[in-house]
Short mmCIF file of N, CA and C and ligand atoms in Angstrom, two decimals:
data_model
loop_
_atom_site.label_atom_id
_atom_site.label_comp_id
_atom_site.label_asym_id
_atom_site.label_seq_id
_atom_site.Cartn_x
_atom_site.Cartn_y
_atom_site.Cartn_z
N UNK A 335 3.39 108.00 117.93
CA UNK A 335 4.22 108.07 118.31
C UNK A 335 4.70 106.25 118.41
N UNK A 336 5.91 105.53 118.34
CA UNK A 336 6.15 104.69 118.53
C UNK A 336 6.40 104.03 119.85
N UNK A 337 5.71 103.09 120.68
CA UNK A 337 5.79 102.74 121.91
C UNK A 337 7.41 102.97 122.27
N UNK A 338 7.30 102.96 123.91
CA UNK A 338 8.39 103.16 124.48
C UNK A 338 8.80 102.86 126.13
N UNK A 339 9.43 102.53 126.33
CA UNK A 339 9.82 102.14 127.67
C UNK A 339 10.69 103.13 128.51
N UNK A 340 10.63 103.97 127.72
CA UNK A 340 11.41 105.37 128.32
C UNK A 340 10.70 105.85 129.76
N UNK A 341 11.78 105.74 131.14
CA UNK A 341 11.48 105.84 132.27
C UNK A 341 10.78 107.02 132.37
N UNK A 342 11.25 108.20 131.82
CA UNK A 342 10.87 109.66 131.81
C UNK A 342 9.57 109.90 131.26
N UNK A 343 9.16 109.22 130.21
CA UNK A 343 7.71 109.34 129.64
C UNK A 343 6.89 108.60 130.27
N UNK A 344 7.04 107.45 130.72
CA UNK A 344 6.01 106.31 131.07
C UNK A 344 6.00 106.52 132.58
N UNK A 345 7.19 106.95 133.37
CA UNK A 345 7.04 107.18 134.58
C UNK A 345 7.42 105.83 135.54
N UNK A 346 8.15 104.78 134.81
CA UNK A 346 8.19 103.46 135.17
C UNK A 346 9.20 103.67 136.21
N UNK A 347 9.39 102.46 137.12
CA UNK A 347 10.74 102.48 137.73
C UNK A 347 11.79 102.05 136.86
N UNK A 348 12.98 102.08 137.19
CA UNK A 348 14.21 101.83 136.34
C UNK A 348 15.50 101.71 137.23
N UNK A 349 16.41 101.05 136.86
CA UNK A 349 17.66 100.82 137.26
C UNK A 349 18.50 101.83 137.58
N UNK A 350 18.65 102.56 138.82
CA UNK A 350 19.16 103.63 139.20
C UNK A 350 21.01 103.47 138.83
N UNK A 351 21.46 102.44 139.66
CA UNK A 351 22.78 102.18 139.35
C UNK A 351 23.06 102.09 138.06
N UNK A 352 22.27 101.33 137.13
CA UNK A 352 22.55 101.21 135.69
C UNK A 352 22.63 102.51 135.22
N UNK A 353 21.66 103.74 135.42
CA UNK A 353 21.37 104.88 134.86
C UNK A 353 22.51 105.67 135.29
N UNK A 354 23.02 105.63 136.41
CA UNK A 354 24.43 106.46 137.06
C UNK A 354 25.52 105.92 136.33
N UNK A 355 25.64 104.76 135.90
CA UNK A 355 26.79 104.18 135.32
C UNK A 355 26.83 104.71 133.93
N UNK A 356 25.46 104.87 133.11
CA UNK A 356 25.41 105.08 131.69
C UNK A 356 25.76 106.43 131.48
N UNK A 357 25.26 107.35 132.32
CA UNK A 357 25.29 108.68 132.51
C UNK A 357 26.93 109.04 132.78
N UNK A 358 27.68 108.38 133.48
CA UNK A 358 28.88 108.50 133.71
C UNK A 358 29.81 108.21 132.13
N UNK A 359 29.60 107.11 131.28
CA UNK A 359 30.13 106.78 130.38
C UNK A 359 29.53 107.79 129.21
N UNK A 360 28.36 108.03 129.27
CA UNK A 360 27.90 109.28 128.44
C UNK A 360 28.72 110.56 128.48
N UNK A 361 28.79 111.14 129.60
CA UNK A 361 29.33 112.23 130.05
C UNK A 361 31.05 112.10 129.64
N UNK A 362 31.48 111.23 129.69
CA UNK A 362 32.78 110.90 129.33
C UNK A 362 33.05 110.62 127.81
N UNK A 363 32.12 109.36 127.35
CA UNK A 363 32.70 109.39 126.03
C UNK A 363 31.26 108.98 125.22
N UNK A 364 30.41 109.70 125.44
CA UNK A 364 29.06 109.77 124.58
C UNK A 364 28.54 110.99 124.05
N UNK A 365 27.34 110.38 122.91
CA UNK A 365 26.55 111.70 122.71
C UNK A 365 25.44 111.01 122.19
N UNK A 366 24.55 112.44 121.97
CA UNK A 366 23.18 112.08 121.52
C UNK A 366 23.03 112.68 120.20
N UNK A 367 22.71 111.64 119.39
CA UNK A 367 22.42 112.33 117.74
C UNK A 367 20.80 112.40 118.17
N UNK A 368 20.18 113.69 118.06
CA UNK A 368 18.76 114.02 118.00
C UNK A 368 18.37 114.71 116.61
N UNK A 369 18.21 114.06 115.44
CA UNK A 369 17.61 114.64 114.28
C UNK A 369 16.29 114.34 113.86
N UNK A 370 15.75 115.12 112.85
CA UNK A 370 14.46 114.41 112.56
C UNK A 370 14.22 112.84 112.32
N UNK A 371 15.19 112.53 111.63
CA UNK A 371 15.20 110.86 111.20
C UNK A 371 16.11 110.26 112.05
N UNK A 372 16.85 110.62 112.60
CA UNK A 372 17.80 110.09 113.37
C UNK A 372 18.16 110.29 114.97
N UNK A 373 17.78 109.19 115.68
CA UNK A 373 18.04 109.52 116.87
C UNK A 373 18.73 108.30 117.50
N UNK A 374 19.71 108.72 118.34
CA UNK A 374 20.25 107.42 119.02
C UNK A 374 21.45 108.14 120.14
N UNK A 375 21.73 106.97 120.93
CA UNK A 375 22.88 107.34 121.82
C UNK A 375 23.95 106.74 121.36
N UNK A 376 25.05 107.14 121.79
CA UNK A 376 26.63 106.41 121.44
C UNK A 376 27.05 106.41 122.31
N UNK A 377 27.94 105.26 122.77
CA UNK A 377 28.81 105.38 123.67
C UNK A 377 30.22 105.05 123.14
N UNK A 378 31.27 105.38 123.43
CA UNK A 378 32.29 105.08 122.75
C UNK A 378 33.20 104.12 123.93
N UNK A 379 34.00 103.16 123.49
CA UNK A 379 34.93 102.32 124.60
C UNK A 379 35.88 101.81 123.96
N UNK A 380 37.04 102.29 124.47
CA UNK A 380 38.42 102.08 124.30
C UNK A 380 38.79 100.50 123.99
N UNK A 381 39.14 100.01 122.82
CA UNK A 381 39.65 98.66 122.96
C UNK A 381 40.11 98.23 124.22
N UNK A 382 40.95 99.27 125.01
CA UNK A 382 41.73 98.72 125.90
C UNK A 382 41.34 98.46 127.23
N UNK A 383 39.85 98.77 127.08
CA UNK A 383 38.74 98.17 128.13
C UNK A 383 37.79 97.45 127.80
N UNK A 384 37.82 96.17 127.34
CA UNK A 384 36.92 95.52 126.51
C UNK A 384 35.44 95.33 127.63
N UNK A 385 35.82 95.18 128.57
CA UNK A 385 34.35 95.10 129.79
C UNK A 385 33.87 96.00 129.18
N UNK A 386 34.34 97.05 129.38
CA UNK A 386 33.32 98.27 129.39
C UNK A 386 32.30 98.49 128.01
N UNK A 387 32.50 97.80 127.05
CA UNK A 387 31.60 97.37 125.84
C UNK A 387 30.55 96.63 126.45
N UNK A 388 30.74 95.57 126.98
CA UNK A 388 29.53 94.75 127.69
C UNK A 388 28.91 95.58 128.71
N UNK A 389 29.57 96.37 129.69
CA UNK A 389 28.76 97.35 130.54
C UNK A 389 28.07 97.92 130.09
N UNK A 390 28.58 98.49 128.78
CA UNK A 390 27.53 99.82 128.40
C UNK A 390 26.36 99.07 127.70
N UNK A 391 26.43 98.27 127.19
CA UNK A 391 25.26 97.72 126.47
C UNK A 391 24.31 97.43 127.77
N UNK A 392 24.78 96.59 128.65
CA UNK A 392 24.05 96.15 129.51
C UNK A 392 23.17 97.10 130.50
N UNK A 393 23.94 98.29 130.57
CA UNK A 393 23.08 99.36 131.20
C UNK A 393 22.27 99.85 130.44
N UNK A 394 22.48 100.18 129.06
CA UNK A 394 21.66 100.78 128.07
C UNK A 394 20.34 99.75 128.40
N UNK A 395 20.59 98.22 128.16
CA UNK A 395 19.25 97.57 128.40
C UNK A 395 18.49 97.62 129.52
N UNK A 396 19.30 97.94 130.66
CA UNK A 396 18.60 97.57 131.74
C UNK A 396 17.71 99.17 132.27
N UNK A 397 18.31 100.31 131.58
CA UNK A 397 17.37 101.53 131.43
C UNK A 397 16.34 101.47 130.54
N UNK A 398 16.65 101.26 129.20
CA UNK A 398 15.55 100.96 128.43
C UNK A 398 15.94 99.79 127.39
N UNK A 399 15.22 98.73 128.00
CA UNK A 399 15.31 97.66 127.36
C UNK A 399 14.35 97.20 125.69
N UNK A 400 13.50 98.33 125.50
CA UNK A 400 12.99 98.26 124.02
C UNK A 400 13.58 98.64 122.80
N UNK A 401 14.54 99.71 122.84
CA UNK A 401 15.22 100.05 121.37
C UNK A 401 16.31 99.10 121.26
N UNK A 402 16.48 98.92 119.89
CA UNK A 402 17.61 98.10 119.35
C UNK A 402 18.98 98.70 119.69
N UNK A 403 19.94 97.60 120.20
CA UNK A 403 21.24 98.09 120.39
C UNK A 403 22.15 97.79 119.41
N UNK A 404 23.04 98.43 118.69
CA UNK A 404 23.84 97.84 117.90
C UNK A 404 25.38 98.33 118.26
N UNK A 405 26.08 97.42 118.09
CA UNK A 405 27.82 97.40 118.34
C UNK A 405 28.53 97.64 116.96
N UNK A 406 29.31 98.82 116.64
CA UNK A 406 30.18 98.93 115.49
C UNK A 406 31.59 98.90 116.16
N UNK A 407 32.61 98.56 115.42
CA UNK A 407 33.91 98.10 115.61
C UNK A 407 34.64 99.41 114.83
N UNK A 408 35.24 100.34 115.71
CA UNK A 408 35.87 101.16 114.61
C UNK A 408 37.34 101.03 115.34
N UNK A 409 38.25 102.03 114.81
CA UNK A 409 39.58 102.03 114.89
C UNK A 409 40.00 102.31 116.36
N UNK A 410 40.54 101.33 116.97
CA UNK A 410 41.08 101.54 118.66
C UNK A 410 39.66 101.93 119.49
N UNK A 411 38.53 101.39 119.14
CA UNK A 411 37.35 101.84 119.80
C UNK A 411 36.01 100.82 119.31
N UNK A 412 35.36 100.28 120.26
CA UNK A 412 34.15 100.08 119.95
C UNK A 412 32.72 101.29 120.30
N UNK A 413 32.13 101.38 119.11
CA UNK A 413 30.71 102.07 119.52
C UNK A 413 29.32 101.30 119.77
N UNK A 414 28.92 101.58 120.94
CA UNK A 414 27.54 100.86 121.06
C UNK A 414 26.43 102.15 120.90
N UNK A 415 25.66 101.72 120.41
CA UNK A 415 24.41 102.77 119.90
C UNK A 415 23.18 102.03 120.25
N UNK A 416 22.45 103.00 120.88
CA UNK A 416 20.83 102.39 121.18
C UNK A 416 20.00 103.58 120.51
N UNK A 417 19.22 102.95 119.60
CA UNK A 417 18.32 103.85 118.70
C UNK A 417 16.95 104.04 119.34
N UNK A 418 16.89 105.11 119.86
CA UNK A 418 15.76 105.67 120.25
C UNK A 418 15.60 107.46 120.70
N UNK A 419 14.68 107.90 120.33
CA UNK A 419 15.07 109.47 120.63
C UNK A 419 14.98 109.84 122.36
N UNK A 420 14.32 108.71 122.95
CA UNK A 420 14.45 108.94 124.14
C UNK A 420 15.38 109.49 125.20
N UNK A 421 16.73 108.73 124.84
CA UNK A 421 17.76 109.12 125.24
C UNK A 421 17.78 110.65 125.80
N UNK A 422 17.23 111.47 124.97
CA UNK A 422 17.40 113.22 125.45
C UNK A 422 16.28 113.24 126.74
N UNK A 423 15.33 112.34 127.11
CA UNK A 423 14.65 112.60 128.19
C UNK A 423 15.17 112.41 129.16
N UNK A 424 16.41 111.55 129.14
CA UNK A 424 17.24 110.71 130.39
C UNK A 424 18.56 111.37 130.49
N UNK A 425 19.17 112.27 129.38
CA UNK A 425 20.52 112.69 129.52
C UNK A 425 20.38 114.21 129.40
N UNK A 426 21.50 114.98 129.92
CA UNK A 426 21.30 116.31 129.27
C UNK A 426 22.17 116.38 127.79
N UNK A 427 21.96 117.45 126.87
CA UNK A 427 22.57 117.42 125.71
C UNK A 427 23.77 118.23 125.67
N UNK A 428 24.55 117.38 125.36
CA UNK A 428 25.81 118.54 124.78
C UNK A 428 25.49 119.50 124.00
N UNK A 429 26.48 120.32 124.04
CA UNK A 429 27.08 121.53 122.71
C UNK A 429 25.62 122.51 122.60
N UNK A 430 25.39 122.94 121.42
CA UNK A 430 24.54 124.08 121.19
C UNK A 430 23.47 123.66 121.86
N UNK A 431 22.24 124.28 122.37
CA UNK A 431 21.07 124.17 122.69
C UNK A 431 21.27 123.92 124.34
N UNK A 432 22.48 123.63 124.69
CA UNK A 432 22.32 122.77 126.32
C UNK A 432 21.28 124.03 127.01
N UNK A 433 21.73 125.24 127.12
CA UNK A 433 21.15 125.94 127.93
C UNK A 433 19.59 125.93 127.75
N UNK A 434 19.26 126.15 126.66
CA UNK A 434 17.63 125.62 125.98
C UNK A 434 17.09 124.38 126.59
N UNK A 435 17.72 123.36 126.82
CA UNK A 435 17.50 122.19 127.30
C UNK A 435 17.26 122.23 128.67
N UNK A 436 18.24 123.15 129.34
CA UNK A 436 17.90 123.53 130.98
C UNK A 436 16.67 123.89 130.97
N UNK A 437 16.55 124.82 130.55
CA UNK A 437 15.42 125.67 130.51
C UNK A 437 14.06 124.63 130.45
N UNK A 438 14.14 123.93 129.13
CA UNK A 438 13.02 122.98 128.99
C UNK A 438 12.97 122.07 130.57
N UNK A 439 14.15 121.45 130.63
CA UNK A 439 14.21 120.43 132.04
C UNK A 439 13.40 120.91 133.01
N UNK A 440 13.66 122.52 133.19
CA UNK A 440 13.33 123.31 134.50
C UNK A 440 11.62 122.98 134.46
N UNK A 441 10.76 122.52 133.45
CA UNK A 441 9.76 122.57 133.52
C UNK A 441 9.09 121.22 134.01
N UNK A 442 10.24 119.93 133.86
CA UNK A 442 10.00 118.65 134.04
C UNK A 442 10.75 118.26 135.63
N UNK A 443 10.10 118.32 136.41
CA UNK A 443 10.52 117.59 137.60
C UNK A 443 11.39 116.32 137.84
N UNK A 444 10.56 115.46 137.02
CA UNK A 444 11.13 114.48 137.12
C UNK A 444 12.83 114.10 136.65
N UNK A 445 12.76 114.81 135.48
CA UNK A 445 14.05 114.58 134.97
C UNK A 445 15.22 115.52 135.76
N UNK A 446 14.51 116.73 136.53
CA UNK A 446 15.78 117.40 137.67
C UNK A 446 16.13 116.26 138.48
N UNK A 447 15.06 115.81 139.34
CA UNK A 447 15.20 114.88 140.46
C UNK A 447 16.25 113.43 139.86
N UNK A 448 16.01 113.21 138.77
CA UNK A 448 17.23 112.10 138.35
C UNK A 448 18.43 112.57 137.86
N UNK A 449 18.40 113.88 137.72
CA UNK A 449 19.75 114.28 137.42
C UNK A 449 20.42 114.61 138.39
N UNK A 450 19.67 115.23 139.62
CA UNK A 450 20.40 115.14 140.85
C UNK A 450 20.87 114.06 141.50
N UNK A 451 19.91 113.22 141.86
CA UNK A 451 20.33 111.68 142.05
C UNK A 451 21.90 110.93 141.37
N UNK A 452 21.44 111.25 140.20
CA UNK A 452 22.55 110.71 139.22
C UNK A 452 24.07 111.44 139.57
N UNK A 453 24.09 112.56 139.86
CA UNK A 453 25.19 113.47 139.82
C UNK A 453 25.94 113.03 141.26
N UNK A 454 24.61 112.94 142.32
CA UNK A 454 25.32 112.56 143.53
C UNK A 454 25.84 110.97 143.64
N UNK A 455 25.37 110.10 142.63
CA UNK A 455 25.41 109.03 142.78
C UNK A 455 27.28 109.02 141.69
N UNK A 456 27.43 110.02 140.95
CA UNK A 456 28.52 109.88 140.22
C UNK A 456 29.76 110.66 141.14
N UNK A 457 29.34 111.37 142.15
CA UNK A 457 30.45 112.03 142.96
C UNK A 457 31.22 110.68 143.67
N UNK A 458 29.94 109.83 144.02
CA UNK A 458 30.63 108.53 144.67
C UNK A 458 31.61 107.65 143.69
N UNK A 459 30.93 107.46 142.48
CA UNK A 459 31.58 106.45 141.50
C UNK A 459 32.46 106.77 140.70
N UNK A 460 32.23 108.39 140.09
CA UNK A 460 32.86 108.87 138.97
C UNK A 460 32.46 107.94 137.77
N UNK A 461 33.01 107.53 137.01
CA UNK A 461 32.65 107.03 135.80
C UNK A 461 32.90 105.12 136.16
N UNK A 462 33.09 105.05 137.32
CA UNK A 462 32.55 103.35 137.37
C UNK A 462 33.86 102.59 137.15
N UNK A 463 33.69 101.26 137.09
CA UNK A 463 35.18 100.40 137.01
C UNK A 463 35.57 100.50 136.06
N UNK A 464 36.80 100.46 135.49
CA UNK A 464 37.49 99.82 134.45
C UNK A 464 37.82 98.40 134.38
N UNK A 465 37.89 97.60 133.74
CA UNK A 465 38.68 96.53 133.64
C UNK A 465 38.64 95.89 131.81
ZN1 LIG B 310 10.84 109.67 126.52
#
């Protein structure tokens, strides 16, 4: 396995405000691709909010500095991608398999406590500032 700075796998301390912010972006306009040879977290930021693109990249690097991050300009929005399979450790999965993921998270108390703290922070902050 390649080295990782995944907070879930290494139990290291990480930046909780950055994580809550990123979780908000992910739940709003993000997804995780997790295939045998393709793993990344993508966040999409509308061009109308250029500050968000920087914020998203900064938040990714604060939570996991090690993976490479790429930006791609698309039609009307920018995509920020962070290449590691470990985002699945940090974020609930969308779509099919979600229930399965929940059962798997039930065996991992760390992920549950992170998700709980993050949702409390989200209730206060929702998706964070836009500018
Ligand atoms: Zn991990």
